[in-house]
XYZ file of C-alpha atoms in Angstrom:
582
model
C 0.440 -0.047 0.169
C 2.561 2.615 0.613
C 4.068 1.345 -2.231
C 0.724 2.291 -4.380
C 0.925 6.093 -2.456
C 4.504 6.707 -3.316
C 3.450 6.360 -6.439
C 0.928 8.357 -6.473
C 2.347 11.039 -5.432
C 5.048 10.886 -7.747
C 2.769 11.261 -10.168
C 0.618 13.180 -8.460
C 3.550 15.877 -8.201
C 4.816 15.031 -12.530
C 0.990 16.418 -13.284
C 1.352 19.468 -11.353
C 5.102 19.503 -13.560
C 5.607 23.354 -15.060
C 4.912 22.616 -18.359
C 7.875 23.649 -20.946
C 8.048 24.456 -24.911
C 10.411 26.646 -25.463
C 12.605 27.132 -29.277
C 16.553 28.074 -29.116
C 18.915 29.206 -32.083
C 23.056 28.734 -32.259
C 23.177 32.090 -33.656
C 21.021 35.216 -33.238
C 23.172 37.256 -36.284
C 24.591 35.113 -39.231
C 25.640 35.712 -43.107
C 23.961 34.820 -46.000
C 26.003 31.800 -46.556
C 25.566 30.972 -43.635
C 23.209 28.196 -41.320
C 21.845 27.375 -38.292
C 20.560 25.460 -35.835
C 16.970 25.855 -33.929
C 16.301 23.439 -31.388
C 11.811 22.966 -30.372
C 12.160 21.931 -27.035
C 8.995 20.486 -24.280
C 9.843 18.690 -21.434
C 6.269 16.219 -22.071
C 5.332 14.420 -24.758
C 3.273 16.891 -26.063
C 1.148 16.342 -29.298
C 0.286 18.094 -32.603
C 3.312 19.290 -32.939
C 2.863 22.368 -35.405
C 6.633 23.232 -36.879
C 6.620 27.590 -37.956
C 6.559 28.132 -41.278
C 10.735 29.028 -41.925
C 9.477 32.541 -44.110
C 13.173 33.730 -45.097
C 14.544 30.513 -44.826
C 15.132 27.265 -46.804
C 15.623 24.289 -45.219
C 18.569 22.313 -45.541
C 17.714 19.558 -43.168
C 14.996 18.776 -41.026
C 13.144 18.164 -39.158
C 15.467 15.317 -37.177
C 13.472 14.100 -33.403
C 15.181 13.340 -30.498
C 13.338 11.575 -27.093
C 14.783 11.381 -23.415
C 13.936 10.440 -20.580
C 16.320 9.258 -17.047
C 14.723 7.838 -13.175
C 17.833 10.061 -10.938
C 17.296 10.393 -7.023
C 13.592 8.800 -7.836
C 12.816 11.555 -10.144
C 11.843 11.453 -13.535
C 12.907 13.947 -16.600
C 11.695 13.515 -20.479
C 12.469 15.494 -23.163
C 11.441 16.159 -26.962
C 13.749 17.526 -28.868
C 12.879 18.763 -33.328
C 15.895 20.510 -34.814
C 16.311 21.763 -38.610
C 19.439 22.682 -39.812
C 18.527 25.935 -41.637
C 19.500 29.353 -44.105
C 18.590 32.314 -44.979
C 17.484 32.753 -48.792
C 17.352 36.453 -47.725
C 19.328 39.351 -46.426
C 17.669 41.752 -43.156
C 16.186 41.070 -40.181
C 14.148 37.646 -40.532
C 11.238 37.136 -38.045
C 10.805 32.297 -36.992
C 6.731 32.904 -36.200
C 5.602 30.554 -32.668
C 4.813 26.929 -33.343
C 2.796 24.920 -30.698
C 1.756 21.716 -28.991
C -1.269 19.721 -27.618
C -0.946 18.638 -23.897
C -3.485 17.705 -21.863
C -5.950 19.700 -23.715
C -3.804 22.503 -23.468
C -2.457 24.593 -26.485
C 1.147 25.540 -25.784
C 3.290 28.123 -27.919
C 7.604 29.387 -28.353
C 7.696 32.300 -28.558
C 9.012 34.126 -31.945
C 12.665 34.541 -32.975
C 14.034 37.470 -34.382
C 16.564 36.659 -36.515
C 20.106 39.044 -38.396
C 20.896 37.751 -41.526
C 23.790 40.102 -43.161
C 26.179 40.796 -45.722
C 27.700 36.587 -46.770
C 30.850 36.080 -45.365
C 33.698 35.285 -47.264
C 34.668 32.139 -45.748
C 32.227 29.795 -43.932
C 32.856 30.304 -40.180
C 31.148 26.508 -39.567
C 33.109 23.841 -40.862
C 30.783 21.503 -40.298
C 28.180 23.465 -42.763
C 30.915 21.807 -45.850
C 29.389 19.351 -48.110
C 30.649 16.235 -47.733
C 33.817 15.158 -50.009
C 37.713 14.070 -49.796
C 38.227 17.047 -48.321
C 40.563 18.494 -51.204
C 37.508 19.430 -53.002
C 38.713 23.432 -53.519
C 34.814 25.729 -54.862
C 35.377 29.671 -54.356
C 34.193 32.955 -54.979
C 36.739 35.483 -56.284
C 36.502 39.243 -57.177
C 39.404 40.600 -58.221
C 40.086 44.572 -58.192
C 42.642 45.680 -60.341
C 43.126 48.839 -58.430
C 41.784 50.154 -54.327
C 43.425 53.376 -53.730
C 41.816 55.790 -57.126
C 40.999 58.801 -57.683
C 37.976 60.258 -58.142
C 36.519 59.056 -61.617
C 39.253 57.308 -62.194
C 37.891 53.428 -63.564
C 38.748 50.387 -61.781
C 37.984 46.497 -63.137
C 36.378 44.475 -61.053
C 36.432 40.389 -62.059
C 33.994 38.016 -60.053
C 35.937 34.142 -61.301
C 34.467 31.342 -59.803
C 37.691 27.833 -59.095
C 36.945 24.693 -59.070
C 39.015 21.611 -58.358
C 38.165 17.784 -57.567
C 34.588 19.508 -57.276
C 31.805 19.302 -60.666
C 29.468 22.167 -60.146
C 26.045 21.304 -62.043
C 24.466 25.066 -61.476
C 24.368 28.242 -59.652
C 21.660 30.723 -58.618
C 22.432 34.719 -57.233
C 21.849 34.548 -53.777
C 22.564 38.760 -53.632
C 23.756 40.931 -56.739
C 26.621 43.656 -55.871
C 25.623 46.930 -54.978
C 28.003 49.256 -56.524
C 27.315 52.250 -54.049
C 28.566 55.717 -55.041
C 29.982 53.722 -58.345
C 29.026 55.073 -61.945
C 28.952 50.970 -62.780
C 28.299 48.814 -66.299
C 29.507 45.514 -67.416
C 31.249 44.419 -69.231
C 29.219 41.293 -71.149
C 30.275 38.003 -70.781
C 28.860 36.293 -73.758
C 29.992 32.861 -72.946
C 31.206 31.221 -70.068
C 34.721 29.101 -70.846
C 36.800 27.219 -68.599
C 40.035 27.742 -67.923
C 43.026 26.699 -65.997
C 45.004 28.988 -63.268
C 45.984 28.713 -59.788
C 44.219 29.732 -56.849
C 46.341 30.023 -52.872
C 49.621 28.165 -55.049
C 47.294 25.524 -55.959
C 46.450 24.497 -59.892
C 42.518 24.731 -60.544
C 40.471 25.596 -63.357
C 38.187 28.867 -63.163
C 35.540 30.655 -65.267
C 34.748 34.376 -65.175
C 31.348 35.213 -64.140
C 30.982 38.477 -64.091
C 32.666 41.550 -64.935
C 32.523 45.325 -63.917
C 33.503 48.970 -64.833
C 33.475 51.121 -61.874
C 34.231 54.720 -62.025
C 33.589 55.739 -57.967
C 31.968 59.441 -57.688
C 32.524 60.665 -54.073
C 35.618 60.014 -51.927
C 36.987 58.280 -49.166
C 35.981 55.290 -48.177
C 33.435 52.930 -50.306
C 32.451 49.648 -50.189
C 31.437 46.830 -52.612
C 29.378 44.586 -51.739
C 30.186 41.141 -52.109
C 28.597 38.564 -54.694
C 26.818 35.726 -53.570
C 26.327 32.396 -54.820
C 23.969 29.397 -54.268
C 25.976 25.991 -56.976
C 24.901 23.090 -56.697
C 27.505 20.334 -55.861
C 29.194 17.450 -56.965
C 31.497 15.185 -55.037
C 32.886 12.430 -56.091
C 33.044 8.882 -53.717
C 34.413 5.858 -52.776
C 31.968 3.602 -54.337
C 31.283 3.215 -57.631
C 27.526 1.744 -59.207
C 28.079 -1.921 -60.825
C 28.927 -0.609 -63.459
C 32.734 0.220 -62.105
C 31.882 4.597 -62.608
C 31.905 6.141 -59.941
C 28.759 7.385 -57.592
C 28.481 11.329 -57.274
C 27.112 12.193 -54.146
C 25.100 15.959 -54.560
C 24.610 18.634 -52.365
C 24.609 22.618 -52.362
C 27.622 24.730 -51.250
C 26.615 28.872 -50.762
C 29.908 31.055 -51.743
C 30.553 35.085 -51.426
C 33.444 36.850 -52.743
C 33.181 39.083 -49.830
C 32.688 42.394 -48.875
C 35.457 45.017 -50.650
C 36.890 48.337 -49.489
C 38.791 51.020 -51.881
C 40.482 54.062 -51.024
C 39.348 57.270 -53.324
C 41.394 60.313 -53.478
C 39.877 63.161 -53.868
C 41.227 64.971 -57.328
C 44.134 68.148 -55.826
C 42.270 70.959 -55.041
C 44.906 73.852 -55.842
C 45.835 73.139 -58.878
C 42.236 72.760 -60.060
C 41.394 75.317 -63.336
C 38.190 77.413 -63.860
C 35.871 75.863 -65.249
C 37.011 72.599 -64.546
C 33.338 69.655 -64.903
C 35.327 66.329 -63.617
C 37.244 64.800 -66.967
C 39.678 62.450 -66.437
C 41.678 60.601 -68.095
C 43.302 61.628 -71.375
C 41.584 63.277 -74.482
C 42.157 65.865 -78.100
C 39.606 68.950 -78.236
C 38.423 70.558 -80.818
C 35.627 73.519 -81.757
C 35.143 72.829 -85.466
C 32.740 75.130 -87.850
C 31.024 74.345 -91.058
C 31.666 77.117 -92.436
C 33.314 80.607 -91.571
C 31.826 82.330 -94.562
C 27.945 82.736 -94.371
C 25.207 84.621 -97.479
C 22.185 86.206 -96.146
C 19.541 82.981 -94.835
C 22.662 80.603 -94.347
C 24.161 78.468 -91.488
C 26.253 77.329 -89.935
C 26.972 74.186 -87.825
C 29.938 74.261 -84.981
C 30.876 71.149 -83.669
C 32.489 70.993 -80.151
C 34.145 68.143 -79.108
C 36.228 65.361 -76.857
C 38.039 62.314 -78.651
C 39.822 60.377 -76.045
C 40.279 58.015 -73.531
C 38.190 59.094 -68.830
C 35.258 59.414 -67.709
C 33.290 60.261 -71.702
C 29.799 60.216 -69.931
C 30.369 62.166 -66.928
C 31.234 65.960 -67.609
C 30.013 68.629 -69.760
C 31.592 70.265 -72.535
C 32.244 73.161 -73.103
C 29.675 76.507 -74.084
C 30.809 78.910 -76.091
C 30.516 81.868 -76.208
C 28.790 83.680 -79.709
C 28.213 87.671 -80.524
C 24.522 89.460 -80.365
C 24.335 88.966 -84.123
C 24.458 85.780 -83.924
C 22.164 83.724 -82.784
C 22.284 80.232 -81.156
C 20.491 77.016 -80.903
C 20.540 74.544 -78.215
C 23.084 71.639 -78.498
C 22.483 68.409 -80.298
C 24.273 65.436 -77.602
C 25.382 62.977 -79.471
C 27.986 59.950 -78.949
C 30.688 57.649 -80.092
C 31.532 55.578 -76.659
C 32.588 51.509 -75.869
C 33.120 50.611 -72.850
C 35.495 47.607 -71.732
C 37.994 46.707 -69.067
C 39.623 48.839 -70.166
C 37.478 52.041 -69.494
C 35.775 54.168 -71.872
C 36.820 55.046 -75.040
C 35.551 57.582 -77.690
C 33.606 60.584 -78.420
C 31.559 63.261 -77.286
C 29.915 66.146 -78.623
C 27.328 68.898 -79.089
C 26.832 70.598 -82.103
C 25.566 73.658 -82.479
C 23.135 75.176 -84.739
C 23.942 79.507 -85.910
C 22.778 81.827 -87.712
C 23.304 85.289 -88.437
C 21.322 88.347 -88.334
C 23.320 90.747 -90.091
C 25.916 90.847 -92.579
C 29.766 91.309 -90.747
C 32.652 89.838 -89.729
C 31.750 88.212 -86.210
C 34.417 86.363 -83.698
C 33.755 83.503 -82.236
C 36.083 83.073 -78.819
C 38.801 80.564 -77.656
C 37.018 77.610 -75.281
C 39.281 76.188 -72.307
C 38.246 72.369 -72.052
C 40.195 70.916 -68.893
C 40.577 67.323 -67.910
C 43.030 65.612 -65.506
C 45.403 63.801 -66.552
C 46.226 60.295 -65.152
C 49.810 59.398 -66.232
C 51.193 63.428 -64.591
C 48.938 63.246 -61.466
C 47.875 67.298 -62.645
C 45.702 68.678 -64.781
C 46.384 70.384 -68.513
C 44.549 72.621 -69.873
C 43.434 72.981 -74.194
C 42.321 76.268 -75.253
C 40.562 76.170 -78.980
C 41.495 78.677 -82.237
C 39.543 82.226 -82.098
C 37.011 81.123 -85.159
C 36.192 84.432 -87.821
C 32.705 84.462 -88.533
C 32.321 86.555 -92.220
C 28.394 87.629 -93.612
C 28.877 88.396 -96.611
C 25.387 90.057 -97.719
C 22.403 91.375 -95.861
C 20.801 93.624 -93.502
C 23.854 96.097 -91.774
C 22.904 95.951 -87.719
C 22.593 100.135 -87.698
C 20.254 99.351 -90.900
C 18.288 97.098 -89.620
C 15.593 98.531 -87.306
C 15.133 101.501 -90.409
C 14.151 98.676 -92.457
C 11.896 97.377 -90.824
C 9.921 100.609 -89.762
C 9.490 101.292 -93.658
C 6.623 100.502 -95.608
C 7.040 96.449 -94.151
C 5.285 94.069 -96.305
C 4.155 96.044 -99.563
C 4.330 93.911 -102.318
C 4.274 95.559 -105.965
C 2.256 94.668 -108.396
C 4.204 91.626 -110.460
C 4.965 90.332 -107.262
C 0.971 90.229 -106.124
C 0.229 87.531 -108.397
C 2.944 85.629 -109.069
C 1.813 82.996 -107.529
C -1.016 82.090 -110.186
C -0.688 79.418 -113.063
C -1.592 80.799 -116.924
C -1.504 77.475 -117.880
C -3.876 74.777 -116.740
C -4.932 71.003 -117.911
C -7.416 69.688 -118.911
C -9.139 65.753 -119.023
C -12.016 64.556 -119.985
C -14.326 63.465 -117.271
C -16.311 61.029 -119.785
C -15.238 57.165 -118.116
C -16.280 53.866 -119.112
C -19.697 53.340 -117.209
C -18.432 50.023 -114.793
C -22.599 48.988 -114.027
C -22.286 46.402 -116.321
C -19.416 46.086 -117.097
C -16.775 42.053 -116.335
C -15.224 43.147 -112.717
C -19.362 44.351 -111.778
C -20.754 40.803 -112.633
C -17.510 39.102 -111.102
C -17.326 41.186 -107.669
C -21.484 39.723 -107.754
C -21.136 36.806 -108.150
C -17.929 36.332 -106.170
C -19.574 35.644 -102.448
C -22.484 33.005 -103.565
C -18.719 31.036 -105.008
C -16.288 32.028 -101.078
C -19.390 31.244 -99.489
C -19.202 27.502 -98.787
C -15.417 27.426 -99.217
C -15.785 29.329 -96.268
C -17.760 27.082 -94.324
C -16.029 23.977 -94.937
C -12.472 25.791 -93.571
C -14.946 27.069 -90.119
C -15.574 23.799 -89.312
C -12.882 22.283 -90.201
C -10.498 24.972 -87.948
C -13.155 24.740 -85.249
C -12.733 20.471 -84.936
C -9.192 21.170 -84.781
C -9.043 24.099 -81.909
C -11.345 22.123 -80.617
C -8.999 19.424 -78.933
C -7.027 23.100 -77.800
C -4.566 20.781 -74.540
C -4.101 18.097 -76.876
C -2.330 20.230 -80.131
C -0.739 22.770 -77.438
C 1.225 19.194 -76.388
C 1.617 17.449 -79.641
C 3.103 20.913 -81.074
C 5.647 21.096 -78.073
C 7.142 17.810 -77.304
C 7.241 18.026 -81.583
C 9.283 21.050 -81.086
C 10.566 19.923 -78.053
C 11.988 16.255 -79.740
C 13.385 18.512 -82.719
C 15.929 20.979 -81.785
C 16.423 17.739 -78.617
C 16.272 14.077 -81.314
C 20.662 14.500 -81.452
C 21.362 15.065 -77.659
C 18.794 12.449 -77.396
C 21.638 9.918 -79.345
C 24.145 11.020 -77.405
C 23.130 9.985 -73.926
C 25.521 7.454 -73.016
C 27.778 9.680 -74.189
C 28.657 12.598 -71.770
C 31.272 14.982 -73.947
C 29.236 14.406 -77.233
C 25.982 14.714 -75.352
C 26.315 18.455 -73.931
C 27.437 19.480 -76.426
C 24.089 19.076 -78.732
C 21.983 19.682 -76.042
C 23.820 23.202 -75.348
C 24.113 23.898 -79.797
C 19.808 22.334 -79.573
C 19.094 24.764 -76.775
C 20.984 28.321 -78.898
C 18.746 26.179 -81.743
C 15.883 26.693 -80.002
C 16.396 30.304 -79.270
C 17.327 30.965 -82.456
C 13.961 30.596 -84.043
C 11.607 31.435 -81.445
C 14.014 34.896 -81.081
C 14.741 35.640 -84.615
C 18.696 36.384 -82.584
C 22.156 35.267 -83.868
C 24.556 32.845 -81.175
C 26.467 36.567 -80.962
C 23.721 38.348 -79.077
C 23.350 34.982 -77.199
C 24.755 37.499 -73.648
C 22.688 35.690 -70.528
C 22.115 39.365 -70.193
C 20.017 39.977 -73.654
C 18.641 36.256 -73.336
C 17.116 36.989 -69.981
C 15.598 40.276 -71.409
C 14.460 38.961 -74.647
C 12.444 35.797 -73.533
C 10.778 38.130 -70.391
C 9.264 40.697 -73.411
C 7.953 37.908 -74.869
C 5.477 37.226 -71.750
C 8.537 34.006 -70.479
C 7.622 32.839 -66.703
C 11.068 34.484 -64.959
C 11.200 31.263 -63.288
C 11.550 28.758 -66.542
C 14.355 31.755 -68.070
C 16.047 31.235 -64.533
C 15.688 27.762 -65.785
C 16.458 27.561 -68.954
C 19.766 29.290 -68.487
C 20.862 27.790 -65.744
C 20.876 24.785 -68.056
C 23.122 25.971 -71.240
C 25.546 27.365 -67.857
C 25.455 23.403 -67.127
C 26.298 22.386 -69.753
C 29.621 24.280 -70.214
C 30.818 22.680 -66.597
C 28.822 20.136 -67.132
C 31.542 18.981 -69.557
C 34.954 18.788 -67.449
C 32.942 17.828 -64.117
C 32.461 13.865 -63.531
C 28.752 12.657 -63.849
C 26.350 10.027 -63.529
C 24.319 8.641 -66.016
C 21.522 9.890 -63.661
C 22.267 12.863 -63.807
C 22.566 13.330 -67.732
C 18.919 11.380 -67.932
C 18.232 14.405 -65.483
C 19.059 16.863 -67.913
C 17.908 15.858 -71.212
C 14.269 15.915 -69.285
C 14.673 19.084 -67.945
C 15.708 20.652 -71.010
C 12.589 18.968 -73.239
C 10.322 20.232 -70.079
C 11.825 23.903 -70.331
C 11.617 24.027 -73.905
C 8.785 22.788 -73.560
C 7.151 26.116 -70.560
C 9.002 28.329 -72.640
C 6.989 27.325 -75.530
C 3.004 28.254 -74.450
C 5.171 31.126 -72.438
C 6.275 33.078 -75.745
C 4.023 35.366 -77.142
């Protein structure tokens, strides 16, 4: 009886014990390319565990469940844990919402947890986050900057390279785009991804140039380039082989970041800055060219003010000419013929002014000055144009113009009054053949009776064909996909010929649908053209990812399963785009 009383006492004590249900995270602040662990811990065996919606996160693993129960000194303890591994999908302050359980008719909830996600870090801080592999794999994203202490408006380049070795890359997507605050920037188009050999930290490996950008700093001081971050699909070789002796690959994902970069921008010297300096930096030639200098009354001339050379061509203004009041000058027409490469901008910019003289005489257009900062010498240089003399041969003198304007305005002689009246004319007969009763009249009269039966038959046939809308669309899409992918299908057993044929098929599809040439097939141009034709953004990104994957897969290890998956993906993507493109 005593033992039953003790057991009843412990049971009552357990029922009266406080129910605890809480959520704990491994870290509250992490980079975009890091992961965190969250545990939902309860001290009772609760039912109906309701996991929260992890908005802004990707669930990498979980839920995993752990249950433990023990008796110590006559006291029992119980613990159940649901665990998840999360990876953030965006920057900012994210909230993990409440989770709940039911116990003895009561509902218990955890408190929301705020997580701060910062820019991606250059290297993952937690070594346990690395995908499993042999340990000799290399996968790093590097931002190579041509110069870290430029002058204001001096061009610098940023080249993003992905280094890899002993690892297969199956595709990638951008998690965070680089931001160039306080920089004028322009991307240099990378027309096609190509694999090259190189060295990373003394180790020989392969690399791919993913992005090239030219930057012109618009502010002096310490400027930060926020990093590019990528989520990369990878394949690791394992020590196992299949029944055919081929190596078995392990699929996974890894997030890499180029890391934030700091640029120290030097200001241009203030002490020797010329008057009228408008910000030109580089090496330039300056010219002021008139179309002619001798004019007759009513004629005009074009005055072209131009700068040619290498520098920040689009980021400064040309000086404006000063002309006498007797010359009427109109607003300029601006023209730019500028190309941008990794060496910076080069070409020619010009302002063309139309000038019309009002009176007879000789007039001087004053010399013009153009100043720029020469990066080679680190000093300012000024170019001065020559004075231009304009000689107007005839027309009223400026002193006589007012008197002439006041005398007998708009008076015409008798001869001038009738000079616009024609004195001769050509008469045409108005007698024409009557349309009524002609062959054309009877042909048009009976034509509807002939065409009407044909229209009715054609309409019925069209309605029968159009009735099966879904079937027709599926047949058309599959036929088109198979047409472009037939050669790739023949090479399913041969990796390199398969991916060469698959890449050609994707290109031929674009040529047929978008009417473009191979030289125009840049990633940004393809995305812009497909989106302008109402294609789904997700389908467009899948198409681009698959196209880029073809080049990677030719050199990386691949299994027959992954080749078949790439073929099936290609058929699906082409079919989807065919439905969407208008």
